[in-house]
Amino acid sequence: MATRVVLDMDVGIDDALAIMFLAAHDDVEIEALGSIHGNIDAQRGALNGLRVLELCGRPDVPVAEGATEPLNQPLRTGWVVHGTDGIGNMYSPPEGTITGESASDQILRLSQESPGELHLLATGPLTNLALAATADPEVFTRYKSVVIMGGSGYETLHWGSLTEDPNVDYDPEASDIVYRTPGNYTQIGMNLEPYLVLDETRLPELEKAKQPHSEFVWKMLQQYLDFHEKIFVHRRIATLWDPLAAAVLLDPTLIQSSTQRPVDLVPSDLGFRGLGLNDRRAGGRFDQRPDVNIVTAVDADRFVDVFLEKLTGPMPRTG
């Protein structure tokens, strides 16, 4: 039976990689994609989604435009990381068009049409999810799982990390709404940075691949590699945040350790972080928050192996 996935993404470089990774599985159905502000503006994110889906042989996937700004914060984007178009300056106009439905309404409608059958993967700020939850607080209980790329582990783990938590910090009010809403959540957070690096020893496998999508990926990645080398870690590597979230959704056995805790938003010098709590602090505002499966370690070698296998091999639906 196919795994059916709904995507909510600020379609930048690693989001595009996650789309391609999912599309490379012949037993995965991408049911829909909704865009969100973040790496790029929501409209361009939707167009990027269409472009990448068409490249993967999935032009039939509906793409809805989502929230154009946070609930109560100034709008920020990650164009320095992802290029002015969000996908490494590789954009060209898609053949398809954005649907007229909002991304939050799409999340709600699909949950009602197929309760218990769909997974939701969110790899950007959580504004669309918060709008859906505000309209219907039971919306995420109708998804088999909700995998969130965001958060920073839990209170006593990796607190000294220098890495920001942008998907939480770009809209902390939205994140707080989601983390208070019932659902079967898995969090792939910034604490997992050591587990998701595509390093100098593995990059040549992508460079040498001859599939059309692989060549697109290699050209797109140059922006990402430049950012990591010149600004971020001073190494020519790629961090595969969103592909890891997609991989864990498809294969939870990649998880080597995790902890079940409610998540709160905690301010830090680098903005708000979504952190698991050490306790429920009885009598406080955390009593009713659902537990989140906060992933603390994954099988990094197996993840990178399957990622490269899928991104360098043929797409099932491109003929």
JSON list of N, CA, C and O in Angstrom, two decimals, residues 148-169 179 187-193 241 259 263-266 268 270-277 292 294-296:
[
{"chain": "A", "resi": 148, "resn": "ILE", "atom": "N", "xyz": [7.42, 17.21, 11.77]},
{"chain": "A", "resi": 148, "resn": "ILE", "atom": "CA", "xyz": [7.80, 18.62, 11.75]},
{"chain": "A", "resi": 148, "resn": "ILE", "atom": "C", "xyz": [9.31, 18.73, 11.68]},
{"chain": "A", "resi": 148, "resn": "ILE", "atom": "O", "xyz": [10.02, 18.17, 12.51]},
{"chain": "A", "resi": 149, "resn": "MET", "atom": "N", "xyz": [9.81, 19.45, 10.67]},
{"chain": "A", "resi": 149, "resn": "MET", "atom": "CA", "xyz": [11.23, 19.79, 10.64]},
{"chain": "A", "resi": 149, "resn": "MET", "atom": "C", "xyz": [11.36, 21.13, 11.35]},
{"chain": "A", "resi": 149, "resn": "MET", "atom": "O", "xyz": [11.08, 22.19, 10.80]},
{"chain": "A", "resi": 150, "resn": "GLY", "atom": "N", "xyz": [11.76, 21.06, 12.61]},
{"chain": "A", "resi": 150, "resn": "GLY", "atom": "CA", "xyz": [11.88, 22.25, 13.44]},
{"chain": "A", "resi": 150, "resn": "GLY", "atom": "C", "xyz": [12.05, 21.83, 14.88]},
{"chain": "A", "resi": 150, "resn": "GLY", "atom": "O", "xyz": [11.97, 20.64, 15.21]},
{"chain": "A", "resi": 151, "resn": "GLY", "atom": "N", "xyz": [12.29, 22.80, 15.75]},
{"chain": "A", "resi": 151, "resn": "GLY", "atom": "CA", "xyz": [12.56, 22.48, 17.14]},
{"chain": "A", "resi": 151, "resn": "GLY", "atom": "C", "xyz": [14.04, 22.28, 17.38]},
{"chain": "A", "resi": 151, "resn": "GLY", "atom": "O", "xyz": [14.86, 22.25, 16.46]},
{"chain": "A", "resi": 152, "resn": "SER", "atom": "N", "xyz": [14.39, 22.12, 18.65]},
{"chain": "A", "resi": 152, "resn": "SER", "atom": "CA", "xyz": [15.80, 22.06, 19.04]},
{"chain": "A", "resi": 152, "resn": "SER", "atom": "C", "xyz": [16.07, 21.01, 20.11]},
{"chain": "A", "resi": 152, "resn": "SER", "atom": "O", "xyz": [16.87, 21.22, 21.01]},
{"chain": "A", "resi": 153, "resn": "GLY", "atom": "N", "xyz": [15.41, 19.86, 20.02]},
{"chain": "A", "resi": 153, "resn": "GLY", "atom": "CA", "xyz": [15.66, 18.83, 21.03]},
{"chain": "A", "resi": 153, "resn": "GLY", "atom": "C", "xyz": [14.86, 19.08, 22.29]},
{"chain": "A", "resi": 153, "resn": "GLY", "atom": "O", "xyz": [13.71, 19.51, 22.25]},
{"chain": "A", "resi": 154, "resn": "TYR", "atom": "N", "xyz": [15.48, 18.85, 23.43]},
{"chain": "A", "resi": 154, "resn": "TYR", "atom": "CA", "xyz": [14.79, 19.11, 24.70]},
{"chain": "A", "resi": 154, "resn": "TYR", "atom": "C", "xyz": [15.71, 19.83, 25.66]},
{"chain": "A", "resi": 154, "resn": "TYR", "atom": "O", "xyz": [16.89, 20.06, 25.37]},
{"chain": "A", "resi": 155, "resn": "GLU", "atom": "N", "xyz": [15.20, 20.22, 26.80]},
{"chain": "A", "resi": 155, "resn": "GLU", "atom": "CA", "xyz": [15.82, 21.25, 27.64]},
{"chain": "A", "resi": 155, "resn": "GLU", "atom": "C", "xyz": [17.29, 20.99, 27.97]},
{"chain": "A", "resi": 155, "resn": "GLU", "atom": "O", "xyz": [18.09, 21.92, 27.99]},
{"chain": "A", "resi": 156, "resn": "THR", "atom": "N", "xyz": [17.66, 19.77, 28.25]},
{"chain": "A", "resi": 156, "resn": "THR", "atom": "CA", "xyz": [19.03, 19.51, 28.69]},
{"chain": "A", "resi": 156, "resn": "THR", "atom": "C", "xyz": [19.92, 19.02, 27.56]},
{"chain": "A", "resi": 156, "resn": "THR", "atom": "O", "xyz": [21.05, 18.62, 27.80]},
{"chain": "A", "resi": 157, "resn": "LEU", "atom": "N", "xyz": [19.46, 19.08, 26.33]},
{"chain": "A", "resi": 157, "resn": "LEU", "atom": "CA", "xyz": [20.20, 18.52, 25.20]},
{"chain": "A", "resi": 157, "resn": "LEU", "atom": "C", "xyz": [20.57, 19.60, 24.19]},
{"chain": "A", "resi": 157, "resn": "LEU", "atom": "O", "xyz": [19.71, 20.35, 23.74]},
{"chain": "A", "resi": 158, "resn": "HIS", "atom": "N", "xyz": [21.85, 19.71, 23.86]},
{"chain": "A", "resi": 158, "resn": "HIS", "atom": "CA", "xyz": [22.32, 20.59, 22.79]},
{"chain": "A", "resi": 158, "resn": "HIS", "atom": "C", "xyz": [21.92, 22.05, 23.00]},
{"chain": "A", "resi": 158, "resn": "HIS", "atom": "O", "xyz": [21.73, 22.79, 22.04]},
{"chain": "A", "resi": 159, "resn": "TRP", "atom": "N", "xyz": [21.80, 22.47, 24.26]},
{"chain": "A", "resi": 159, "resn": "TRP", "atom": "CA", "xyz": [21.42, 23.86, 24.51]},
{"chain": "A", "resi": 159, "resn": "TRP", "atom": "C", "xyz": [22.49, 24.81, 24.00]},
{"chain": "A", "resi": 159, "resn": "TRP", "atom": "O", "xyz": [22.21, 25.94, 23.61]},
{"chain": "A", "resi": 160, "resn": "GLY", "atom": "N", "xyz": [23.74, 24.36, 23.93]},
{"chain": "A", "resi": 160, "resn": "GLY", "atom": "CA", "xyz": [24.81, 25.23, 23.50]},
{"chain": "A", "resi": 160, "resn": "GLY", "atom": "C", "xyz": [24.97, 25.34, 22.01]},
{"chain": "A", "resi": 160, "resn": "GLY", "atom": "O", "xyz": [25.90, 25.99, 21.53]},
{"chain": "A", "resi": 161, "resn": "SER", "atom": "N", "xyz": [24.08, 24.73, 21.23]},
{"chain": "A", "resi": 161, "resn": "SER", "atom": "CA", "xyz": [24.20, 24.78, 19.77]},
{"chain": "A", "resi": 161, "resn": "SER", "atom": "C", "xyz": [24.15, 26.21, 19.26]},
{"chain": "A", "resi": 161, "resn": "SER", "atom": "O", "xyz": [23.39, 27.04, 19.74]},
{"chain": "A", "resi": 162, "resn": "LEU", "atom": "N", "xyz": [24.98, 26.49, 18.26]},
{"chain": "A", "resi": 162, "resn": "LEU", "atom": "CA", "xyz": [24.99, 27.81, 17.64]},
{"chain": "A", "resi": 162, "resn": "LEU", "atom": "C", "xyz": [23.98, 27.92, 16.51]},
{"chain": "A", "resi": 162, "resn": "LEU", "atom": "O", "xyz": [23.86, 28.96, 15.89]},
{"chain": "A", "resi": 163, "resn": "THR", "atom": "N", "xyz": [23.29, 26.83, 16.23]},
{"chain": "A", "resi": 163, "resn": "THR", "atom": "CA", "xyz": [22.36, 26.80, 15.11]},
{"chain": "A", "resi": 163, "resn": "THR", "atom": "C", "xyz": [21.02, 27.42, 15.50]},
{"chain": "A", "resi": 163, "resn": "THR", "atom": "O", "xyz": [20.48, 27.13, 16.56]},
{"chain": "A", "resi": 164, "resn": "GLU", "atom": "N", "xyz": [20.50, 28.28, 14.64]},
{"chain": "A", "resi": 164, "resn": "GLU", "atom": "CA", "xyz": [19.17, 28.84, 14.87]},
{"chain": "A", "resi": 164, "resn": "GLU", "atom": "C", "xyz": [18.10, 27.77, 14.66]},
{"chain": "A", "resi": 164, "resn": "GLU", "atom": "O", "xyz": [18.37, 26.67, 14.17]},
{"chain": "A", "resi": 165, "resn": "ASP", "atom": "N", "xyz": [16.87, 28.12, 15.04]},
{"chain": "A", "resi": 165, "resn": "ASP", "atom": "CA", "xyz": [15.71, 27.24, 14.86]},
{"chain": "A", "resi": 165, "resn": "ASP", "atom": "C", "xyz": [14.70, 28.02, 14.02]},
{"chain": "A", "resi": 165, "resn": "ASP", "atom": "O", "xyz": [13.65, 28.43, 14.50]},
{"chain": "A", "resi": 166, "resn": "PRO", "atom": "N", "xyz": [15.00, 28.25, 12.72]},
{"chain": "A", "resi": 166, "resn": "PRO", "atom": "CA", "xyz": [14.22, 29.23, 11.95]},
{"chain": "A", "resi": 166, "resn": "PRO", "atom": "C", "xyz": [12.77, 28.86, 11.75]},
{"chain": "A", "resi": 166, "resn": "PRO", "atom": "O", "xyz": [11.92, 29.75, 11.72]},
{"chain": "A", "resi": 167, "resn": "ASN", "atom": "N", "xyz": [12.44, 27.58, 11.57]},
{"chain": "A", "resi": 167, "resn": "ASN", "atom": "CA", "xyz": [11.05, 27.25, 11.31]},
{"chain": "A", "resi": 167, "resn": "ASN", "atom": "C", "xyz": [10.16, 27.54, 12.51]},
{"chain": "A", "resi": 167, "resn": "ASN", "atom": "O", "xyz": [8.96, 27.78, 12.37]},
{"chain": "A", "resi": 168, "resn": "VAL", "atom": "N", "xyz": [10.72, 27.51, 13.70]},
{"chain": "A", "resi": 168, "resn": "VAL", "atom": "CA", "xyz": [10.01, 27.95, 14.90]},
{"chain": "A", "resi": 168, "resn": "VAL", "atom": "C", "xyz": [10.07, 29.46, 15.04]},
{"chain": "A", "resi": 168, "resn": "VAL", "atom": "O", "xyz": [9.07, 30.14, 15.26]},
{"chain": "A", "resi": 169, "resn": "ASP", "atom": "N", "xyz": [11.27, 30.01, 14.88]},
{"chain": "A", "resi": 169, "resn": "ASP", "atom": "CA", "xyz": [11.48, 31.43, 15.18]},
{"chain": "A", "resi": 169, "resn": "ASP", "atom": "C", "xyz": [10.83, 32.35, 14.16]},
{"chain": "A", "resi": 169, "resn": "ASP", "atom": "O", "xyz": [10.48, 33.49, 14.49]},
{"chain": "A", "resi": 179, "resn": "TYR", "atom": "N", "xyz": [1.96, 23.20, 18.74]},
{"chain": "A", "resi": 179, "resn": "TYR", "atom": "CA", "xyz": [2.44, 22.34, 19.83]},
{"chain": "A", "resi": 179, "resn": "TYR", "atom": "C", "xyz": [1.43, 22.21, 20.96]},
{"chain": "A", "resi": 179, "resn": "TYR", "atom": "O", "xyz": [1.63, 21.40, 21.87]},
{"chain": "A", "resi": 187, "resn": "GLN", "atom": "N", "xyz": [9.26, 15.17, 15.80]},
{"chain": "A", "resi": 187, "resn": "GLN", "atom": "CA", "xyz": [10.04, 16.40, 15.60]},
{"chain": "A", "resi": 187, "resn": "GLN", "atom": "C", "xyz": [11.46, 16.04, 15.15]},
{"chain": "A", "resi": 187, "resn": "GLN", "atom": "O", "xyz": [12.19, 15.34, 15.84]},
{"chain": "A", "resi": 188, "resn": "ILE", "atom": "N", "xyz": [11.82, 16.55, 13.98]},
{"chain": "A", "resi": 188, "resn": "ILE", "atom": "CA", "xyz": [13.19, 16.45, 13.46]},
{"chain": "A", "resi": 188, "resn": "ILE", "atom": "C", "xyz": [13.81, 17.83, 13.65]},
{"chain": "A", "resi": 188, "resn": "ILE", "atom": "O", "xyz": [13.53, 18.75, 12.87]},
{"chain": "A", "resi": 189, "resn": "GLY", "atom": "N", "xyz": [14.59, 17.99, 14.71]},
{"chain": "A", "resi": 189, "resn": "GLY", "atom": "CA", "xyz": [15.02, 19.31, 15.12]},
{"chain": "A", "resi": 189, "resn": "GLY", "atom": "C", "xyz": [16.47, 19.64, 14.80]},
{"chain": "A", "resi": 189, "resn": "GLY", "atom": "O", "xyz": [17.23, 18.82, 14.27]},
{"chain": "A", "resi": 190, "resn": "MET", "atom": "N", "xyz": [16.84, 20.86, 15.15]},
{"chain": "A", "resi": 190, "resn": "MET", "atom": "CA", "xyz": [18.18, 21.35, 14.87]},
{"chain": "A", "resi": 190, "resn": "MET", "atom": "C", "xyz": [19.24, 20.59, 15.66]},
{"chain": "A", "resi": 190, "resn": "MET", "atom": "O", "xyz": [20.43, 20.63, 15.32]},
{"chain": "A", "resi": 191, "resn": "ASN", "atom": "N", "xyz": [18.85, 19.90, 16.71]},
{"chain": "A", "resi": 191, "resn": "ASN", "atom": "CA", "xyz": [19.79, 19.08, 17.47]},
{"chain": "A", "resi": 191, "resn": "ASN", "atom": "C", "xyz": [20.35, 17.92, 16.66]},
{"chain": "A", "resi": 191, "resn": "ASN", "atom": "O", "xyz": [21.34, 17.30, 17.05]},
{"chain": "A", "resi": 192, "resn": "LEU", "atom": "N", "xyz": [19.72, 17.62, 15.51]},
{"chain": "A", "resi": 192, "resn": "LEU", "atom": "CA", "xyz": [20.16, 16.48, 14.69]},
{"chain": "A", "resi": 192, "resn": "LEU", "atom": "C", "xyz": [21.19, 16.87, 13.64]},
{"chain": "A", "resi": 192, "resn": "LEU", "atom": "O", "xyz": [21.54, 16.05, 12.78]},
{"chain": "A", "resi": 193, "resn": "GLU", "atom": "N", "xyz": [21.70, 18.08, 13.70]},
{"chain": "A", "resi": 193, "resn": "GLU", "atom": "CA", "xyz": [22.65, 18.54, 12.69]},
{"chain": "A", "resi": 193, "resn": "GLU", "atom": "C", "xyz": [23.80, 17.55, 12.43]},
{"chain": "A", "resi": 193, "resn": "GLU", "atom": "O", "xyz": [24.18, 17.33, 11.27]},
{"chain": "A", "resi": 241, "resn": "TRP", "atom": "N", "xyz": [18.37, 18.84, 6.05]},
{"chain": "A", "resi": 241, "resn": "TRP", "atom": "CA", "xyz": [17.32, 18.91, 7.08]},
{"chain": "A", "resi": 241, "resn": "TRP", "atom": "C", "xyz": [16.01, 18.29, 6.59]},
{"chain": "A", "resi": 241, "resn": "TRP", "atom": "O", "xyz": [15.47, 17.37, 7.23]},
{"chain": "A", "resi": 259, "resn": "THR", "atom": "N", "xyz": [12.64, 10.82, 22.49]},
{"chain": "A", "resi": 259, "resn": "THR", "atom": "CA", "xyz": [12.02, 11.00, 23.79]},
{"chain": "A", "resi": 259, "resn": "THR", "atom": "C", "xyz": [10.65, 11.62, 23.59]},
{"chain": "A", "resi": 259, "resn": "THR", "atom": "O", "xyz": [10.46, 12.45, 22.68]},
{"chain": "A", "resi": 263, "resn": "VAL", "atom": "N", "xyz": [6.27, 20.14, 24.09]},
{"chain": "A", "resi": 263, "resn": "VAL", "atom": "CA", "xyz": [7.22, 21.13, 23.58]},
{"chain": "A", "resi": 263, "resn": "VAL", "atom": "C", "xyz": [6.73, 22.53, 23.93]},
{"chain": "A", "resi": 263, "resn": "VAL", "atom": "O", "xyz": [5.55, 22.85, 23.76]},
{"chain": "A", "resi": 264, "resn": "ASP", "atom": "N", "xyz": [7.66, 23.35, 24.38]},
{"chain": "A", "resi": 264, "resn": "ASP", "atom": "CA", "xyz": [7.38, 24.76, 24.66]},
{"chain": "A", "resi": 264, "resn": "ASP", "atom": "C", "xyz": [8.31, 25.62, 23.82]},
{"chain": "A", "resi": 264, "resn": "ASP", "atom": "O", "xyz": [9.33, 25.14, 23.30]},
{"chain": "A", "resi": 265, "resn": "LEU", "atom": "N", "xyz": [7.97, 26.89, 23.68]},
{"chain": "A", "resi": 265, "resn": "LEU", "atom": "CA", "xyz": [8.83, 27.83, 22.99]},
{"chain": "A", "resi": 265, "resn": "LEU", "atom": "C", "xyz": [9.67, 28.58, 24.01]},
{"chain": "A", "resi": 265, "resn": "LEU", "atom": "O", "xyz": [9.15, 29.15, 24.97]},
{"chain": "A", "resi": 266, "resn": "VAL", "atom": "N", "xyz": [10.98, 28.56, 23.81]},
{"chain": "A", "resi": 266, "resn": "VAL", "atom": "CA", "xyz": [11.93, 29.14, 24.76]},
{"chain": "A", "resi": 266, "resn": "VAL", "atom": "C", "xyz": [12.78, 30.17, 24.02]},
{"chain": "A", "resi": 266, "resn": "VAL", "atom": "O", "xyz": [13.38, 29.85, 22.99]},
{"chain": "A", "resi": 268, "resn": "SER", "atom": "N", "xyz": [16.04, 32.43, 23.11]},
{"chain": "A", "resi": 268, "resn": "SER", "atom": "CA", "xyz": [17.48, 32.30, 23.24]},
{"chain": "A", "resi": 268, "resn": "SER", "atom": "C", "xyz": [18.14, 33.47, 22.52]},
{"chain": "A", "resi": 268, "resn": "SER", "atom": "O", "xyz": [17.45, 34.30, 21.92]},
{"chain": "A", "resi": 270, "resn": "LEU", "atom": "N", "xyz": [19.58, 33.40, 19.84]},
{"chain": "A", "resi": 270, "resn": "LEU", "atom": "CA", "xyz": [19.37, 33.24, 18.41]},
{"chain": "A", "resi": 270, "resn": "LEU", "atom": "C", "xyz": [17.90, 33.10, 18.06]},
{"chain": "A", "resi": 270, "resn": "LEU", "atom": "O", "xyz": [17.55, 32.55, 17.02]},
{"chain": "A", "resi": 271, "resn": "GLY", "atom": "N", "xyz": [17.03, 33.60, 18.93]},
{"chain": "A", "resi": 271, "resn": "GLY", "atom": "CA", "xyz": [15.60, 33.54, 18.64]},
{"chain": "A", "resi": 271, "resn": "GLY", "atom": "C", "xyz": [14.91, 32.42, 19.39]},
{"chain": "A", "resi": 271, "resn": "GLY", "atom": "O", "xyz": [15.51, 31.71, 20.21]},
{"chain": "A", "resi": 272, "resn": "PHE", "atom": "N", "xyz": [13.62, 32.23, 19.12]},
{"chain": "A", "resi": 272, "resn": "PHE", "atom": "CA", "xyz": [12.84, 31.20, 19.80]},
{"chain": "A", "resi": 272, "resn": "PHE", "atom": "C", "xyz": [13.23, 29.81, 19.31]},
{"chain": "A", "resi": 272, "resn": "PHE", "atom": "O", "xyz": [13.49, 29.59, 18.14]},
{"chain": "A", "resi": 273, "resn": "ARG", "atom": "N", "xyz": [13.23, 28.87, 20.26]},
{"chain": "A", "resi": 273, "resn": "ARG", "atom": "CA", "xyz": [13.46, 27.46, 19.96]},
{"chain": "A", "resi": 273, "resn": "ARG", "atom": "C", "xyz": [12.28, 26.65, 20.47]},
{"chain": "A", "resi": 273, "resn": "ARG", "atom": "O", "xyz": [11.67, 26.98, 21.49]},
{"chain": "A", "resi": 274, "resn": "GLY", "atom": "N", "xyz": [11.95, 25.57, 19.76]},
{"chain": "A", "resi": 274, "resn": "GLY", "atom": "CA", "xyz": [10.96, 24.63, 20.25]},
{"chain": "A", "resi": 274, "resn": "GLY", "atom": "C", "xyz": [11.66, 23.53, 21.02]},
{"chain": "A", "resi": 274, "resn": "GLY", "atom": "O", "xyz": [12.33, 22.68, 20.44]},
{"chain": "A", "resi": 275, "resn": "LEU", "atom": "N", "xyz": [11.52, 23.56, 22.33]},
{"chain": "A", "resi": 275, "resn": "LEU", "atom": "CA", "xyz": [12.26, 22.63, 23.19]},
{"chain": "A", "resi": 275, "resn": "LEU", "atom": "C", "xyz": [11.32, 21.73, 23.97]},
{"chain": "A", "resi": 275, "resn": "LEU", "atom": "O", "xyz": [10.34, 22.20, 24.56]},
{"chain": "A", "resi": 276, "resn": "GLY", "atom": "N", "xyz": [11.63, 20.44, 24.01]},
{"chain": "A", "resi": 276, "resn": "GLY", "atom": "CA", "xyz": [10.89, 19.52, 24.86]},
{"chain": "A", "resi": 276, "resn": "GLY", "atom": "C", "xyz": [11.14, 19.81, 26.32]},
{"chain": "A", "resi": 276, "resn": "GLY", "atom": "O", "xyz": [12.24, 20.20, 26.72]},
{"chain": "A", "resi": 277, "resn": "LEU", "atom": "N", "xyz": [10.11, 19.65, 27.11]},
{"chain": "A", "resi": 277, "resn": "LEU", "atom": "CA", "xyz": [10.19, 19.94, 28.54]},
{"chain": "A", "resi": 277, "resn": "LEU", "atom": "C", "xyz": [10.60, 18.69, 29.31]},
{"chain": "A", "resi": 277, "resn": "LEU", "atom": "O", "xyz": [10.24, 17.57, 28.96]},
{"chain": "A", "resi": 292, "resn": "VAL", "atom": "N", "xyz": [5.31, 15.01, 22.11]},
{"chain": "A", "resi": 292, "resn": "VAL", "atom": "CA", "xyz": [5.92, 15.02, 20.78]},
{"chain": "A", "resi": 292, "resn": "VAL", "atom": "C", "xyz": [7.07, 14.02, 20.80]},
{"chain": "A", "resi": 292, "resn": "VAL", "atom": "O", "xyz": [7.84, 13.98, 21.76]},
{"chain": "A", "resi": 294, "resn": "ILE", "atom": "N", "xyz": [10.35, 13.49, 20.06]},
{"chain": "A", "resi": 294, "resn": "ILE", "atom": "CA", "xyz": [11.51, 14.32, 19.74]},
{"chain": "A", "resi": 294, "resn": "ILE", "atom": "C", "xyz": [12.67, 13.39, 19.42]},
{"chain": "A", "resi": 294, "resn": "ILE", "atom": "O", "xyz": [13.18, 12.68, 20.29]},
{"chain": "A", "resi": 295, "resn": "VAL", "atom": "N", "xyz": [13.08, 13.39, 18.17]},
{"chain": "A", "resi": 295, "resn": "VAL", "atom": "CA", "xyz": [14.15, 12.50, 17.74]},
{"chain": "A", "resi": 295, "resn": "VAL", "atom": "C", "xyz": [15.49, 13.06, 18.20]},
{"chain": "A", "resi": 295, "resn": "VAL", "atom": "O", "xyz": [15.79, 14.25, 18.04]},
{"chain": "A", "resi": 296, "resn": "THR", "atom": "N", "xyz": [16.33, 12.19, 18.79]},
{"chain": "A", "resi": 296, "resn": "THR", "atom": "CA", "xyz": [17.62, 12.61, 19.33]},
{"chain": "A", "resi": 296, "resn": "THR", "atom": "C", "xyz": [18.80, 11.96, 18.63]},
{"chain": "A", "resi": 296, "resn": "THR", "atom": "O", "xyz": [19.95, 12.41, 18.80]}
]
